[in-house]
XYZ file of C-alpha atoms in Angstrom:
434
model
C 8.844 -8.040 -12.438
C 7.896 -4.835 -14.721
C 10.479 -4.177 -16.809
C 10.904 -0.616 -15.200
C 10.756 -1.674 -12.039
C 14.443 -2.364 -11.561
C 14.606 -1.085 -8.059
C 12.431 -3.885 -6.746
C 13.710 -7.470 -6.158
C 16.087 -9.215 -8.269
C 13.804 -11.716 -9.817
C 11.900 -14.518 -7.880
C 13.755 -17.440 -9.100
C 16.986 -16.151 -7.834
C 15.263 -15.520 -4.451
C 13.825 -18.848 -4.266
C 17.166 -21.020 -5.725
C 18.943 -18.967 -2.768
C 16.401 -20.420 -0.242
C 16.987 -23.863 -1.544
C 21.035 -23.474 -1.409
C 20.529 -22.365 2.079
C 18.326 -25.368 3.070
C 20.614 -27.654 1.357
C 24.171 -26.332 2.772
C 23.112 -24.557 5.502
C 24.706 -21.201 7.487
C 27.906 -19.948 5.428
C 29.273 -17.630 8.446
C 31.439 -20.195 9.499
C 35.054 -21.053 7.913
C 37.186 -19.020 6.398
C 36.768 -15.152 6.001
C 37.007 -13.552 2.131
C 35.982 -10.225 0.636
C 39.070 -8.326 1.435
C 42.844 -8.709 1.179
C 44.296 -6.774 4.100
C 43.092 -3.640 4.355
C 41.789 -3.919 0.425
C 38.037 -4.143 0.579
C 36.416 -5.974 -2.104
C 32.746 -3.828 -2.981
C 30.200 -5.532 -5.104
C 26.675 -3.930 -6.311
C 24.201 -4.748 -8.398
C 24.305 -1.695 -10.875
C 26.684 -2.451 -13.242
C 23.653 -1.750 -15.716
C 22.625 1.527 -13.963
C 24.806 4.386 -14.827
C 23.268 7.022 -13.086
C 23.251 5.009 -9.797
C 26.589 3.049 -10.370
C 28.347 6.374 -10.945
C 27.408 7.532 -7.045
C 28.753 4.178 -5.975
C 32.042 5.209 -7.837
C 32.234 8.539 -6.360
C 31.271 7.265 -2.490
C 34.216 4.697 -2.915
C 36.302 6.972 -4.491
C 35.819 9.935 -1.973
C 36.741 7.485 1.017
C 39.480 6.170 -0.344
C 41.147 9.429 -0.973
C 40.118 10.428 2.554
C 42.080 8.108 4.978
C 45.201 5.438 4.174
C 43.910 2.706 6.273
C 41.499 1.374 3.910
C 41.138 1.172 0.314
C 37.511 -0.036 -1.210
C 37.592 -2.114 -4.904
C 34.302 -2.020 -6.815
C 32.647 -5.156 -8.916
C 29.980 -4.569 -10.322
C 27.323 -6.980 -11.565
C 24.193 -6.876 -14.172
C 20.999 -6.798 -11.540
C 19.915 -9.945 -13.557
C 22.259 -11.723 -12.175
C 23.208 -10.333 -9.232
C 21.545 -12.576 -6.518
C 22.955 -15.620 -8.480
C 26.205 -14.659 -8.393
C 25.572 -13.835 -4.756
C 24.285 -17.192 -3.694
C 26.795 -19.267 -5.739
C 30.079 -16.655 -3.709
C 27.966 -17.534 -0.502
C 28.333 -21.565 -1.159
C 32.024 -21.074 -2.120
C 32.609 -19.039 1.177
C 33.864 -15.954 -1.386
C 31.637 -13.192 -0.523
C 32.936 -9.502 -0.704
C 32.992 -7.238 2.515
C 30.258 -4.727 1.340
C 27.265 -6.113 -1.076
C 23.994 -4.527 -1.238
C 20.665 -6.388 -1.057
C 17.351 -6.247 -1.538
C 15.755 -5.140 0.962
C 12.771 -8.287 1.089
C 15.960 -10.355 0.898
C 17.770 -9.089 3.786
C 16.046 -11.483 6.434
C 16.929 -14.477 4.499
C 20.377 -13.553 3.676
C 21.134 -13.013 7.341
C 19.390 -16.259 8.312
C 22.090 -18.338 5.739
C 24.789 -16.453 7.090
C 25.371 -14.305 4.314
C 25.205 -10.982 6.123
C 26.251 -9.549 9.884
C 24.697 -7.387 12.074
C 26.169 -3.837 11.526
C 27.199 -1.372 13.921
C 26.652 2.506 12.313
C 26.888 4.559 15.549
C 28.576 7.384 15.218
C 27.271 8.196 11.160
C 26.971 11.235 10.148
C 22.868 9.891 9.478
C 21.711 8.313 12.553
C 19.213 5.018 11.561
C 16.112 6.828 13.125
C 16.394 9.729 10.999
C 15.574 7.190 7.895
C 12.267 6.160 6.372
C 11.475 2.909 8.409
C 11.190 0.639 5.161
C 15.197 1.760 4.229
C 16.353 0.253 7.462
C 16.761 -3.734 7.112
C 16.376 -5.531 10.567
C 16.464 -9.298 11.477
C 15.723 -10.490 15.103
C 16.237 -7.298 16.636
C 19.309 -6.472 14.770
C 20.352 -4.363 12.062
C 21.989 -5.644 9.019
C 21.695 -2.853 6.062
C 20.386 0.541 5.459
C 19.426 2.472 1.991
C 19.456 5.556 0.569
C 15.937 5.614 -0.886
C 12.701 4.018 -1.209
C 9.647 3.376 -3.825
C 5.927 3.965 -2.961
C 3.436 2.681 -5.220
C 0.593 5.042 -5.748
C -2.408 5.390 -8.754
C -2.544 7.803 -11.728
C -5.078 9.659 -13.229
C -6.043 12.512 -15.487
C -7.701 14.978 -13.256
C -10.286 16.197 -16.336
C -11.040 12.404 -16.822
C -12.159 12.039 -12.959
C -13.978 15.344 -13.416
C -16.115 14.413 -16.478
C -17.398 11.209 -14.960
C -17.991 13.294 -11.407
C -15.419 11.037 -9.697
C -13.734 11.865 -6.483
C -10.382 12.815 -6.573
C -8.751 11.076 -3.656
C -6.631 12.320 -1.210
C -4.002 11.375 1.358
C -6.128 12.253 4.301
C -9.380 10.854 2.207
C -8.690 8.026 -0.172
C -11.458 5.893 -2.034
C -13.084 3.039 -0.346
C -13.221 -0.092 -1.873
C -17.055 1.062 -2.831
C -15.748 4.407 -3.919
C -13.330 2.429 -6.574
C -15.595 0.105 -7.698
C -17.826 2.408 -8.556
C -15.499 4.983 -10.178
C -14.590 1.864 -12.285
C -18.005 1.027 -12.957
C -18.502 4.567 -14.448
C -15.357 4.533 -16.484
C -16.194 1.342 -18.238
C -19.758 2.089 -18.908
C -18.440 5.676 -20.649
C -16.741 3.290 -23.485
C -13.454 5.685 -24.124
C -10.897 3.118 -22.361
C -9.659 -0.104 -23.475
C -9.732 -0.677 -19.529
C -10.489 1.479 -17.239
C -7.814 0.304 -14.567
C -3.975 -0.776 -15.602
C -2.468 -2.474 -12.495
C 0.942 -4.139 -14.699
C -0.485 -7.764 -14.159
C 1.921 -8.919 -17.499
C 4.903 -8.413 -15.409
C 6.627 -11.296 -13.117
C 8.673 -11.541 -9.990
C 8.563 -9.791 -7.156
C 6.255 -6.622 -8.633
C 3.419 -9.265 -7.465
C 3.902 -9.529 -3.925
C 4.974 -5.984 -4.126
C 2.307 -4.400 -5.704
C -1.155 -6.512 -4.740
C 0.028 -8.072 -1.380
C -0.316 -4.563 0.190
C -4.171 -4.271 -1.623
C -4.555 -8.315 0.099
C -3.316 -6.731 3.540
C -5.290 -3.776 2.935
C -8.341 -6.043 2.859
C -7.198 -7.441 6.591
C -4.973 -10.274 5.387
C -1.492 -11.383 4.386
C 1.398 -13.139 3.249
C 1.959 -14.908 6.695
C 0.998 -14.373 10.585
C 3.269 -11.985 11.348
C 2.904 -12.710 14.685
C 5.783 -15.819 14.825
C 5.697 -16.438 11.492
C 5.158 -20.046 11.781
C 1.778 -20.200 9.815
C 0.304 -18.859 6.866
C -3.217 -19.851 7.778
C -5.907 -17.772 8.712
C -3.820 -14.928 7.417
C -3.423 -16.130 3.371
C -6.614 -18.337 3.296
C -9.141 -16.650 6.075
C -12.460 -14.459 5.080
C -10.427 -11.388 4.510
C -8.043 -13.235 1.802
C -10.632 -14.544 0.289
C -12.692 -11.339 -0.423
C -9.622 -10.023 -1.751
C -8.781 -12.532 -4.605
C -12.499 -12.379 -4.931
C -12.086 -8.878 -5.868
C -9.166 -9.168 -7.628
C -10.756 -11.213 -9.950
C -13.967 -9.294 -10.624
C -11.754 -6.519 -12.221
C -11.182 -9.066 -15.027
C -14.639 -10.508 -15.390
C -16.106 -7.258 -15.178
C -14.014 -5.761 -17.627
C -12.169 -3.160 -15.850
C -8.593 -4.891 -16.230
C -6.492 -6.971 -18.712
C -5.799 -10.378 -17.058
C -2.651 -9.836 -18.890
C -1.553 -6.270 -19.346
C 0.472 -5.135 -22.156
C 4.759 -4.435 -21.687
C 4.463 -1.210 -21.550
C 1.590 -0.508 -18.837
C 2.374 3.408 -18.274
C 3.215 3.902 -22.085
C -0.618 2.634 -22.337
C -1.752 4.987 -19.505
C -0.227 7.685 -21.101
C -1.847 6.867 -24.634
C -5.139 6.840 -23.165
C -5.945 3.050 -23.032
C -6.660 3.399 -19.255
C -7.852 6.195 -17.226
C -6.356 4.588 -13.657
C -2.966 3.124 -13.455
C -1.259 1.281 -10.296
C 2.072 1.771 -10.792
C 4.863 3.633 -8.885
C 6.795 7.060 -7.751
C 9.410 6.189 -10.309
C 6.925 7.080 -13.387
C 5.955 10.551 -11.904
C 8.555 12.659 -13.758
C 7.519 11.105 -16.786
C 4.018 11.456 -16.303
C 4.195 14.647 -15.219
C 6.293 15.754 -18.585
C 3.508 14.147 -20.152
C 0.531 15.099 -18.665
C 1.427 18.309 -16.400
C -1.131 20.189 -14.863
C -3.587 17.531 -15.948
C -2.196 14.584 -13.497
C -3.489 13.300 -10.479
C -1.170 11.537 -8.262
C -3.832 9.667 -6.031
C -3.468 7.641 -2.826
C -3.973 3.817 -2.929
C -7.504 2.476 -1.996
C -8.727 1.822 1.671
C -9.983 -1.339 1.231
C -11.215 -1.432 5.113
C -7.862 -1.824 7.323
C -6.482 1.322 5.773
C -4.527 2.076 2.589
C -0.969 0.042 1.895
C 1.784 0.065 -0.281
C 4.906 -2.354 -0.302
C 8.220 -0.836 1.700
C 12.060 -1.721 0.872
C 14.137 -1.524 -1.924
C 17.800 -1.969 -2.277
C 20.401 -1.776 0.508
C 23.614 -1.871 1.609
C 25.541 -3.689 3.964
C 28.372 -6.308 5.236
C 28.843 -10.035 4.719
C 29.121 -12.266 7.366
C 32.173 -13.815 6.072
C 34.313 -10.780 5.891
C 37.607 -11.062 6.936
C 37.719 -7.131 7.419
C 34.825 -6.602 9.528
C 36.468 -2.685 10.860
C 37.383 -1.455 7.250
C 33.951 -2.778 5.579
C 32.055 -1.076 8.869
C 34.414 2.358 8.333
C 32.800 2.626 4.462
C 29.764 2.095 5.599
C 29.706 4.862 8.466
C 31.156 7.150 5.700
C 28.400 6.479 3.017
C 26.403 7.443 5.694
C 26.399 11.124 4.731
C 23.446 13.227 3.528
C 25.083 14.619 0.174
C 24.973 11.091 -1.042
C 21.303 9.860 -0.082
C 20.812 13.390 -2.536
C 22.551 12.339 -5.170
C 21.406 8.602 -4.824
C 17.622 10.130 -4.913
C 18.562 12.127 -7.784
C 20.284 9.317 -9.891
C 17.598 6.689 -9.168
C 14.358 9.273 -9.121
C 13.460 8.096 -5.882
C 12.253 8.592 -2.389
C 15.390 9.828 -0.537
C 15.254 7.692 3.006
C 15.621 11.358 5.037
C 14.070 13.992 5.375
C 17.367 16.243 5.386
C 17.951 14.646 1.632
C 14.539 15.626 0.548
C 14.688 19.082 1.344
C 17.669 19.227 -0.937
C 16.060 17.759 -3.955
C 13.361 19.764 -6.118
C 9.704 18.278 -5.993
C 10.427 16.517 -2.837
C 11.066 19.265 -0.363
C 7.461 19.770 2.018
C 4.624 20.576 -0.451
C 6.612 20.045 -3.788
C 4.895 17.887 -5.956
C 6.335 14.468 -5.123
C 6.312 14.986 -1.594
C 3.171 12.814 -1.340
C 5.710 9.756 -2.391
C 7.306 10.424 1.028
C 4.274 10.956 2.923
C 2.978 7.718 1.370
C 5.970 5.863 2.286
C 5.769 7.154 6.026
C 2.139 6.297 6.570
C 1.036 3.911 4.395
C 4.258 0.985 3.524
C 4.067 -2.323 4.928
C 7.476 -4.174 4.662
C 7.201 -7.556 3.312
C 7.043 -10.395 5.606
C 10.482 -10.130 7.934
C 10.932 -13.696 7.553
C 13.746 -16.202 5.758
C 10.801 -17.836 4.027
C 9.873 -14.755 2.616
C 11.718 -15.782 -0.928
C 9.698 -18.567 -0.916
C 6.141 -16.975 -0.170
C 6.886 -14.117 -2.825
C 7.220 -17.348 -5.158
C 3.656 -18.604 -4.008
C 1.615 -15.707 -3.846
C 3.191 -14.814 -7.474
C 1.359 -18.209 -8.947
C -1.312 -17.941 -6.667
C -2.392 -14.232 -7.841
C -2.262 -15.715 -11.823
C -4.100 -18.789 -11.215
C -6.719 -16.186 -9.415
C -6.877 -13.653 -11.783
C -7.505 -16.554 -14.978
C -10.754 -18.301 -12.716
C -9.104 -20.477 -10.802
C -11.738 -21.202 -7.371
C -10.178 -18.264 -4.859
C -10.819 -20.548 -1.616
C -8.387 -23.913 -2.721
C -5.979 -21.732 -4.300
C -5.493 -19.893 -0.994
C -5.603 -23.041 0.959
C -2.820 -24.696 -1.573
C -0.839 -21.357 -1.333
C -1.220 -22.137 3.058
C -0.396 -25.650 2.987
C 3.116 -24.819 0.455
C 3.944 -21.820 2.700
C 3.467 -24.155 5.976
C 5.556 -27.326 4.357
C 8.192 -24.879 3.669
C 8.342 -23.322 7.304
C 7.862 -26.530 8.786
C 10.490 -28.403 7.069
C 12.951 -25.526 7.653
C 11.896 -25.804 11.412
C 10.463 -22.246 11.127
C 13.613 -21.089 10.408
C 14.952 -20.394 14.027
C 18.559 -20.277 14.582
């Protein structure tokens, strides 16, 4: 995962060792209950490195506890690092808190091992459908965690550079085709002033893979998994569509247009003119827009013939399944649920807030501001990642997959392989029913 990319997933091999814990020891909801003592609710969040976001955390706890006597809310806070970890290894040891935040990706999974349970937020100040669809976490019908905000991925550009080589500047309502991109590539290379002409962050690791090239495989026609029981990756991973995809994906490193490996600092390189294009994400905008002003384009992602995508999710919040204070934990959620703190989560995280009410209360993001077209992006283009327990699992695969691809591996057999681990997986957890 890109090292400023901290709002994504905790890291892959946390995700996947928490599949494996939950194959081996199976559900944790039953036995005893833990996470509060009494009415003392135990809180724990992944920001303990995050100041800007941990602070709203203090001040949502802090404003519920001094507004009722029935409850009282504890924080601990963890590095995001290890977060999931520490999460898994409470989850074996039946010691989860009451109120934990997630991952959004994550949330299926967790609810499969019995690590989360269904939450009931009727009555919230913020009712569920006001909220981008990506910041609601769902699992068989049922809803398990909500957020305050979202990412969107999207491309940069210098307007004058698109300009000088007579390239299209996309928009939301017109984005490039694939031939449109290819050949605004084509041009860029050929004028000999970029190092690359496209930065798309392929040195980082994790879950920034899935997240930011699954939505360019769907975009193509295919995917992680068929959606449509997810029992099977076939035919979706490994059929015609997938395979023009990684066939793609690996023409923009034999024809120059992309480092197989990109440097650790892929929007420090945008901005210092190594590439004119960079895939990246709404959390760079400010920046670039300090940097660049007037000059930058924020451009829609690429229609590469099933219309443009971008990943959905990031981190939310809700209740474990072994909480022996299921009304207090459910009481400070309902009160989070209030519209000055998606604000000031937007605002400490530079994010997409998940309403529309909270936008309109943050500059740039109110209708027509300049990061508005994060939101619109998020409502019309996100695809949440696979709703599935395996989905730790298949993040894992398509992460080695995508690398083997991108340094010449053959694009069919890598596919298939990537099929026949995602199937053995599903299969031996008996497709994860239950």
């Amino acid at each position: 995962m890109r090292s400023n990319t901290r709002r994504l997933a905790a890291a892959s091999l946390a995700a996947v060792t928490a599949t494996a814990l939950l194959t081996a020891c199976g559900a944790t909801s039953s036995g005893q209950g833990s996470g509060a003592d009494g009415n003392t609710i135990t809180l724990w969040t992944h920001n303990a490195g995050n100041a800007g976001e941990y602070k709203v955390v203090q001040q949502i706890v802090k404003d519920f506890n001094a507004g009722q006597s029935t409850y009282k809310v504890k924080i601990q806070a963890f590095p995001q690092q290890s977060y999931n970890d520490s999460v898994v290894a409470a989850a074996s040891a039946k010691k989860l808190p009451c109120i934990l935040d997630s991952d959004g990706p994550n949330v299926p999974n967790w609810a499969w091992g019995g690590y989360l349970a269904p939450v009931d937020l009727s009555g919230s100040q913020v009712p569920l459908s006001d909220q981008l669809p990506s910041t609601v976490g769902t699992y068989q019908g049922k809803t398990y965690t909500f957020g305050y905000y979202d990412v969107a991925l999207t491309m940069f550009a210098r307007k004058s550079v698109l300009q000088a080589n007579s390239i299209r500047i996309p928009t939301i309502g017109k984005p490039w085709t694939k031939d449109e991109f290819d050949a605004a590539l084509a041009k860029l290379k050929a004028g000999g002033k970029f190092t690359y002409p496209l930065e798309m962050g392929t040195g980082g690791a994790g879950e920034w893979w899935p997240y930011a090239y699954s939505p360019q495989l769907q975009s193509f026609g295919g995917d992680l998994v068929d959606r449509s029981q997810y029992k099977t990756a076939d035919k979706a991973m490994n059929g015609p569509a997938a395979v023009a995809w990684g066939t793609w994906f690996r023409s923009l490193v034999t024809n120059g247009y992309m480092a197989q490996k990109s440097g650790a600092s892929p929007n420090n390189d945008f901005l210092n003119g190594k590439s004119a294009i960079e895939w990246d994400g709404s959390w760079d905008a400010a920046t670039n827009s300090a940097k660049l002003g007037s000059d930058l384009a924020v451009l829609p992602p690429v229609d590469f013939g099933k219309g443009p995508k971008i990943g959905g999710a990031s981190w939310q919040w809700g209740m474990s399944a072994t909480c022996s204070n299921k009304a207090g934990a459910q009481a400070y959620l309902k009160f989070s649920r209030q519209t000055k703190y998606f604000v000031d989560f937007a605002k400490a995280a530079g994010t997409i807030p998940a309403t529309a009410d909270a936008a309109a209360q943050i500059p740039g993001y109110q209708p027509g501001g300049p990061y508005d077209v994060f939101s619109q992006e998020a409502r019309k283009f996100a695809v949440v990642r696979p709703v599935t327990p395996a989905y730790p699992f298949i993040s894992s695969v398509f992460e080695k997959t995508a690398k083997d691809i991108l340094a010449g591996a053959d694009v069919q057999k890598s596919l298939d392989q990537a099929v026949q681990q995602i199937n053995s997986n599903l299969k031996t957890n008996r497709y994860y029913a239950g």
